[in-house]
Amino acid sequence: MLKLGTRRSPLAMAQAEEARARLCAAHGWREEQVELVPVTASGDRIQDRPLAEIGGKALWTKELDAWLLAGEIDFAVHSLKDVETIRPAGIAIAAILPREDVRDVLVGAASIHALPRGARVGTSAPRRAAQLLHARPDCTVVPFRGNVATRLAKLQAGEADATLLALAGLNRLGQHGVGHPLDAEDWLPAPGQGAIAIECRAGDEAVRALLAAINDTPSHAAVTAERALLAALGGNCHSPIAVLTRAEGPALVMEAALFSPDGAERVAGEIRFAAGDDAAPGRLADDLLARAVPAIAVHFTGR
């Protein structure tokens, strides 16, 4: 029996179920041959402060990392956008499942421009806050943490006029028809948004070989490029960055935008490159930072 570690939240459990189902289908296994091992992550326990203030993305991964490195689980499943860019040396991303819809959904209005003047929009994501304030500087950002149900309940309770959610998460929870999807060309998503990552111990060749059977090569190429851009930018949890990589024939096209946290400043760029050109995201990062005004550049260290 193999043990698959996952956070205990409803979305994380749905993602773990998907990973197990794909693995069992690929290898002809029975469901009980892959045991789900849930943990309550620090990020799920702490709900009253933005993650960037209390430890960042590591709060989603540290418990599962410890279990994985200790051999208590064989692999772990994560929302890739919640996984730190620099991972422990002993852990490897062994598979990326087929990427879901990358778009954000606005709940509370039909579009960003349809928000009432002075609207309070609930989000704790620096990217969403900066993009919102860039498009609508009259709006106010209200800190919102919690899973999908918690954030929708806060919205229903009147704590904000609108909020933003990932469409991929709603789809995986079977909550279709919630809110209004935003065009990804105009409202770029977070790096890795919509992708499920499966990690294992870097030296565990047997498990890596098993997981290779469910790796989606196009999705893996796109999100690996987005993470390479993050690494080259040298951002942190406070750095507002949005990026989308799409396939055009044999090539990849990456669009990215950096913002000042207040949304007042924005710099954007695009690069087309062959899949496997690992240096291309770094070239785009260099170009963006070279053109970034100080209010943006101060939030990125470069390489």
Coordinates of C-alpha atoms in Angstrom, one line a residue:
M1 CA 0.0 0.0 0.0
L2 CA 1.2 3.5 -0.8
K3 CA 0.4 6.5 1.4
L4 CA -0.7 9.8 -0.2
G5 CA -0.4 12.8 2.1
T6 CA -2.8 15.7 1.7
R7 CA -4.2 18.7 3.6
R8 CA -7.5 18.1 5.2
S9 CA -9.5 20.9 3.6
P10 CA -12.4 20.0 1.2
L11 CA -10.5 21.2 -1.9
A12 CA -7.3 19.4 -0.9
M13 CA -9.2 16.2 -0.3
A14 CA -10.9 16.5 -3.7
Q15 CA -7.5 16.9 -5.3
A16 CA -6.1 13.9 -3.5
E17 CA -9.1 11.8 -4.6
E18 CA -8.4 12.9 -8.2
A19 CA -4.7 12.0 -7.9
R20 CA -5.6 8.6 -6.4
A21 CA -8.1 7.9 -9.1
R22 CA -5.7 8.7 -11.9
L23 CA -2.9 6.6 -10.3
C24 CA -5.2 3.6 -9.8
A25 CA -6.5 3.9 -13.4
A26 CA -3.0 4.1 -14.8
H27 CA -1.7 1.0 -13.0
G28 CA -4.9 -1.1 -12.7
W29 CA -4.9 -0.8 -8.9
R30 CA -7.8 -1.0 -6.5
E31 CA -8.6 2.3 -4.6
E32 CA -7.6 0.8 -1.3
Q33 CA -4.0 0.3 -2.6
V34 CA -3.5 4.1 -2.1
E35 CA -4.3 5.3 1.4
L36 CA -5.1 9.0 1.8
V37 CA -3.3 10.5 4.9
P38 CA -4.8 13.9 5.8
V39 CA -3.1 16.6 7.9
T40 CA -4.4 19.9 9.1
A41 CA -1.8 22.4 7.7
S42 CA -0.7 25.5 9.6
G43 CA -2.2 27.6 6.9
D44 CA -5.6 26.0 7.6
R45 CA -5.4 26.6 11.3
I46 CA -4.4 30.3 11.1
Q47 CA -7.3 32.2 9.5
D48 CA -7.1 35.7 11.0
R49 CA -3.9 37.0 9.2
P50 CA -2.6 37.0 5.6
L51 CA -0.1 34.2 5.0
A52 CA 2.5 36.6 3.8
E53 CA 2.7 38.0 7.3
I54 CA 3.1 34.8 9.2
G55 CA 5.3 32.5 7.1
G56 CA 4.0 32.5 3.5
K57 CA 3.4 29.4 1.4
A58 CA 5.5 27.2 3.7
L59 CA 2.4 27.1 6.0
W60 CA 0.7 25.0 3.4
T61 CA 3.5 22.5 2.9
K62 CA 5.7 22.1 6.0
E63 CA 3.7 19.4 7.7
L64 CA 3.5 17.2 4.6
D65 CA 7.2 18.0 3.9
A66 CA 8.2 16.6 7.3
W67 CA 6.1 13.5 6.9
L68 CA 7.5 12.9 3.4
L69 CA 11.1 13.3 4.4
A70 CA 10.5 11.1 7.5
G71 CA 9.1 8.3 5.3
E72 CA 5.6 8.5 6.9
I73 CA 4.0 9.0 3.5
D74 CA 5.2 8.1 0.0
F75 CA 4.0 11.1 -1.8
A76 CA 2.0 14.3 -1.3
V77 CA -0.5 16.3 -3.3
H78 CA -0.6 20.1 -3.4
S79 CA -2.2 23.0 -5.3
L80 CA 1.0 24.1 -7.2
K81 CA 0.3 27.8 -6.7
D82 CA 0.6 27.2 -2.9
V83 CA 4.0 25.5 -3.2
E84 CA 7.2 27.6 -2.5
T85 CA 9.4 28.2 -5.5
I86 CA 12.5 26.8 -3.8
R87 CA 11.8 23.4 -2.4
P88 CA 13.8 21.2 0.1
A89 CA 16.6 19.4 -1.7
G90 CA 15.2 16.0 -0.7
I91 CA 11.7 16.6 -2.4
A92 CA 10.9 16.6 -6.1
I93 CA 7.8 17.5 -8.1
A94 CA 7.3 14.1 -9.8
A95 CA 4.0 14.8 -11.6
I96 CA 1.6 17.5 -12.6
L97 CA -1.9 16.5 -13.4
P98 CA -3.7 18.0 -16.4
R99 CA -4.1 21.7 -15.6
E100 CA -7.7 22.9 -14.9
D101 CA -9.1 26.3 -16.0
V102 CA -6.7 28.9 -14.9
R103 CA -9.1 31.8 -14.6
D104 CA -10.2 33.7 -11.5
V105 CA -13.9 34.1 -10.8
L106 CA -15.4 37.3 -9.5
V107 CA -18.3 36.7 -7.1
G108 CA -20.5 39.7 -6.4
A109 CA -20.4 41.5 -9.7
A110 CA -20.5 40.6 -13.4
S111 CA -17.0 42.1 -14.1
I112 CA -14.3 44.2 -12.4
H113 CA -15.7 47.3 -14.1
A114 CA -19.2 46.5 -13.0
L115 CA -18.2 46.7 -9.3
P116 CA -20.0 49.7 -7.7
R117 CA -17.8 52.7 -7.0
G118 CA -15.9 52.2 -3.7
A119 CA -16.7 48.5 -3.5
R120 CA -15.0 46.4 -0.8
V121 CA -13.4 43.4 -2.4
G122 CA -12.3 40.5 -0.1
T123 CA -8.9 38.9 -0.9
S124 CA -5.6 38.3 0.9
A125 CA -3.7 37.6 -2.3
P126 CA -1.2 40.4 -3.2
R127 CA -1.6 39.6 -6.9
R128 CA -5.4 39.9 -6.8
A129 CA -5.3 43.0 -4.7
A130 CA -2.8 44.8 -6.9
Q131 CA -4.6 43.8 -10.1
L132 CA -7.9 45.0 -8.7
L133 CA -6.5 48.4 -7.5
H134 CA -4.7 48.8 -10.9
A135 CA -8.0 48.5 -12.7
R136 CA -10.2 50.1 -10.0
P137 CA -8.2 52.4 -7.7
D138 CA -11.5 53.5 -6.1
C139 CA -12.1 50.0 -4.6
T140 CA -11.0 48.9 -1.2
V141 CA -9.3 45.6 -0.4
V142 CA -10.7 43.7 2.6
P143 CA -8.5 40.9 4.0
F144 CA -10.2 37.5 3.3
R145 CA -8.8 34.1 4.4
G146 CA -10.3 30.7 4.5
N147 CA -11.4 27.9 2.2
V148 CA -14.1 28.4 -0.5
A149 CA -17.0 27.9 1.8
T150 CA -15.6 30.3 4.4
R151 CA -15.0 33.1 1.9
L152 CA -18.4 32.7 0.4
A153 CA -20.0 32.8 3.9
K154 CA -18.0 36.0 4.7
L155 CA -19.3 37.5 1.5
Q156 CA -22.9 36.5 2.3
A157 CA -22.5 38.0 5.8
G158 CA -21.7 41.4 4.2
E159 CA -18.0 41.5 5.2
A160 CA -17.3 42.6 1.5
D161 CA -19.2 43.4 -1.6
A162 CA -17.3 40.9 -3.8
T163 CA -14.5 38.4 -3.7
L164 CA -12.2 36.5 -6.0
L165 CA -11.8 32.7 -6.2
A166 CA -10.0 30.3 -8.5
L167 CA -12.3 28.7 -11.0
A168 CA -10.2 25.5 -10.8
G169 CA -11.0 25.0 -7.2
L170 CA -14.7 25.6 -7.7
N171 CA -14.8 23.1 -10.6
R172 CA -13.0 20.5 -8.5
L173 CA -15.5 21.0 -5.7
G174 CA -18.4 20.6 -8.1
Q175 CA -19.5 24.2 -7.5
H176 CA -20.3 25.2 -11.1
G177 CA -22.0 28.5 -12.0
V178 CA -20.5 30.4 -9.0
G179 CA -19.6 34.0 -10.0
H180 CA -18.2 35.3 -13.2
P181 CA -15.0 34.0 -14.8
L182 CA -12.5 36.8 -15.7
D183 CA -10.8 36.7 -19.1
A184 CA -7.3 35.3 -18.4
E185 CA -5.8 37.6 -21.1
D186 CA -7.0 40.7 -19.2
W187 CA -6.7 39.3 -15.7
L188 CA -3.6 37.1 -15.5
P189 CA -3.7 34.2 -13.0
A190 CA -1.2 33.3 -10.3
P191 CA 1.9 31.2 -11.3
G192 CA 0.9 27.6 -11.4
Q193 CA -2.9 28.3 -10.9
G194 CA -5.1 25.4 -11.8
A195 CA -2.3 22.8 -11.5
I196 CA -2.1 19.9 -9.0
A197 CA 1.5 18.9 -8.1
I198 CA 2.5 15.5 -6.7
E199 CA 5.7 15.4 -4.8
C200 CA 7.8 12.5 -3.5
R201 CA 11.3 12.0 -2.1
A202 CA 13.8 13.0 -4.7
G203 CA 15.8 9.8 -4.4
D204 CA 12.8 7.4 -4.4
E205 CA 13.1 6.2 -8.0
A206 CA 10.4 3.5 -7.6
V207 CA 7.7 6.0 -6.6
R208 CA 8.9 8.5 -9.2
A209 CA 8.5 5.9 -11.9
L210 CA 4.9 5.2 -10.7
L211 CA 4.0 8.8 -10.7
A212 CA 5.4 9.4 -14.2
A213 CA 2.4 7.5 -15.5
I214 CA 0.1 10.3 -14.5
N215 CA 2.3 13.3 -15.4
D216 CA 0.7 15.6 -18.0
T217 CA 3.7 16.8 -20.1
P218 CA 2.2 20.0 -21.5
S219 CA 0.9 21.1 -18.1
H220 CA 4.3 20.2 -16.5
A221 CA 6.2 22.3 -19.2
A222 CA 3.9 25.3 -18.7
V223 CA 4.0 25.4 -14.9
T224 CA 7.8 24.6 -14.7
A225 CA 8.3 27.7 -16.9
E226 CA 6.2 29.8 -14.6
R227 CA 8.1 28.7 -11.6
A228 CA 11.4 29.4 -13.4
L229 CA 10.1 33.0 -13.9
L230 CA 9.4 33.3 -10.2
A231 CA 12.9 32.0 -9.3
A232 CA 14.5 34.5 -11.7
L233 CA 12.4 37.4 -10.4
G234 CA 13.4 36.7 -6.8
G235 CA 9.9 37.5 -5.5
N236 CA 8.4 36.6 -2.1
C237 CA 4.9 36.3 -0.7
H238 CA 4.4 40.0 -0.8
S239 CA 5.4 40.4 -4.5
P240 CA 2.4 40.9 -6.8
I241 CA 3.1 38.8 -9.9
A242 CA 0.7 37.4 -12.5
V243 CA 1.6 35.0 -15.3
L244 CA 0.1 32.8 -17.9
T245 CA 1.8 30.3 -20.1
R246 CA 0.0 28.7 -23.1
A247 CA 1.0 26.4 -25.8
E248 CA 1.0 27.6 -29.4
G249 CA 1.9 24.6 -31.6
P250 CA 5.3 23.4 -30.4
A251 CA 6.1 26.7 -28.7
L252 CA 5.1 28.2 -25.4
V253 CA 4.0 31.8 -25.0
M254 CA 4.4 33.4 -21.5
E255 CA 2.7 36.6 -20.5
A256 CA 3.6 38.2 -17.2
A257 CA 2.9 41.3 -15.2
L258 CA 4.4 42.8 -12.1
F259 CA 2.7 45.3 -9.9
S260 CA 3.3 47.6 -7.0
P261 CA 1.2 46.4 -4.1
D262 CA -1.1 49.4 -4.3
G263 CA -1.7 48.7 -8.0
A264 CA -0.5 52.1 -9.1
E265 CA 2.3 50.8 -11.2
R266 CA 2.5 47.9 -13.6
V267 CA 5.0 46.4 -16.0
A268 CA 4.2 43.6 -18.4
G269 CA 5.9 41.5 -21.0
E270 CA 5.7 38.5 -23.2
I271 CA 8.1 35.9 -24.6
R272 CA 7.7 33.0 -27.1
F273 CA 10.1 30.1 -26.7
A274 CA 10.5 26.4 -27.5
A275 CA 9.5 24.0 -24.9
G276 CA 12.7 22.9 -23.1
D277 CA 14.3 26.4 -23.4
D278 CA 14.9 26.6 -19.6
A279 CA 16.6 30.0 -20.0
A280 CA 13.6 31.8 -21.6
P281 CA 11.7 32.6 -18.4
G282 CA 14.8 34.2 -17.0
R283 CA 15.2 36.4 -20.0
L284 CA 11.6 37.7 -19.5
A285 CA 12.3 38.3 -15.8
D286 CA 15.4 40.3 -16.7
D287 CA 13.4 42.4 -19.1
L288 CA 10.6 43.0 -16.7
L289 CA 13.0 44.1 -13.9
A290 CA 14.9 46.3 -16.2
R291 CA 11.7 48.2 -17.0
A292 CA 10.2 48.2 -13.5
V293 CA 9.9 51.4 -11.6
P294 CA 11.3 51.5 -8.0
A295 CA 7.8 50.9 -6.5
I296 CA 7.8 47.5 -8.3
A297 CA 11.4 46.6 -8.3
V298 CA 11.8 46.9 -4.5
H299 CA 9.6 43.8 -4.1
F300 CA 11.9 41.6 -6.3
T301 CA 15.5 40.7 -5.7
G302 CA 16.3 39.3 -9.2
R303 CA 19.0 36.7 -9.6

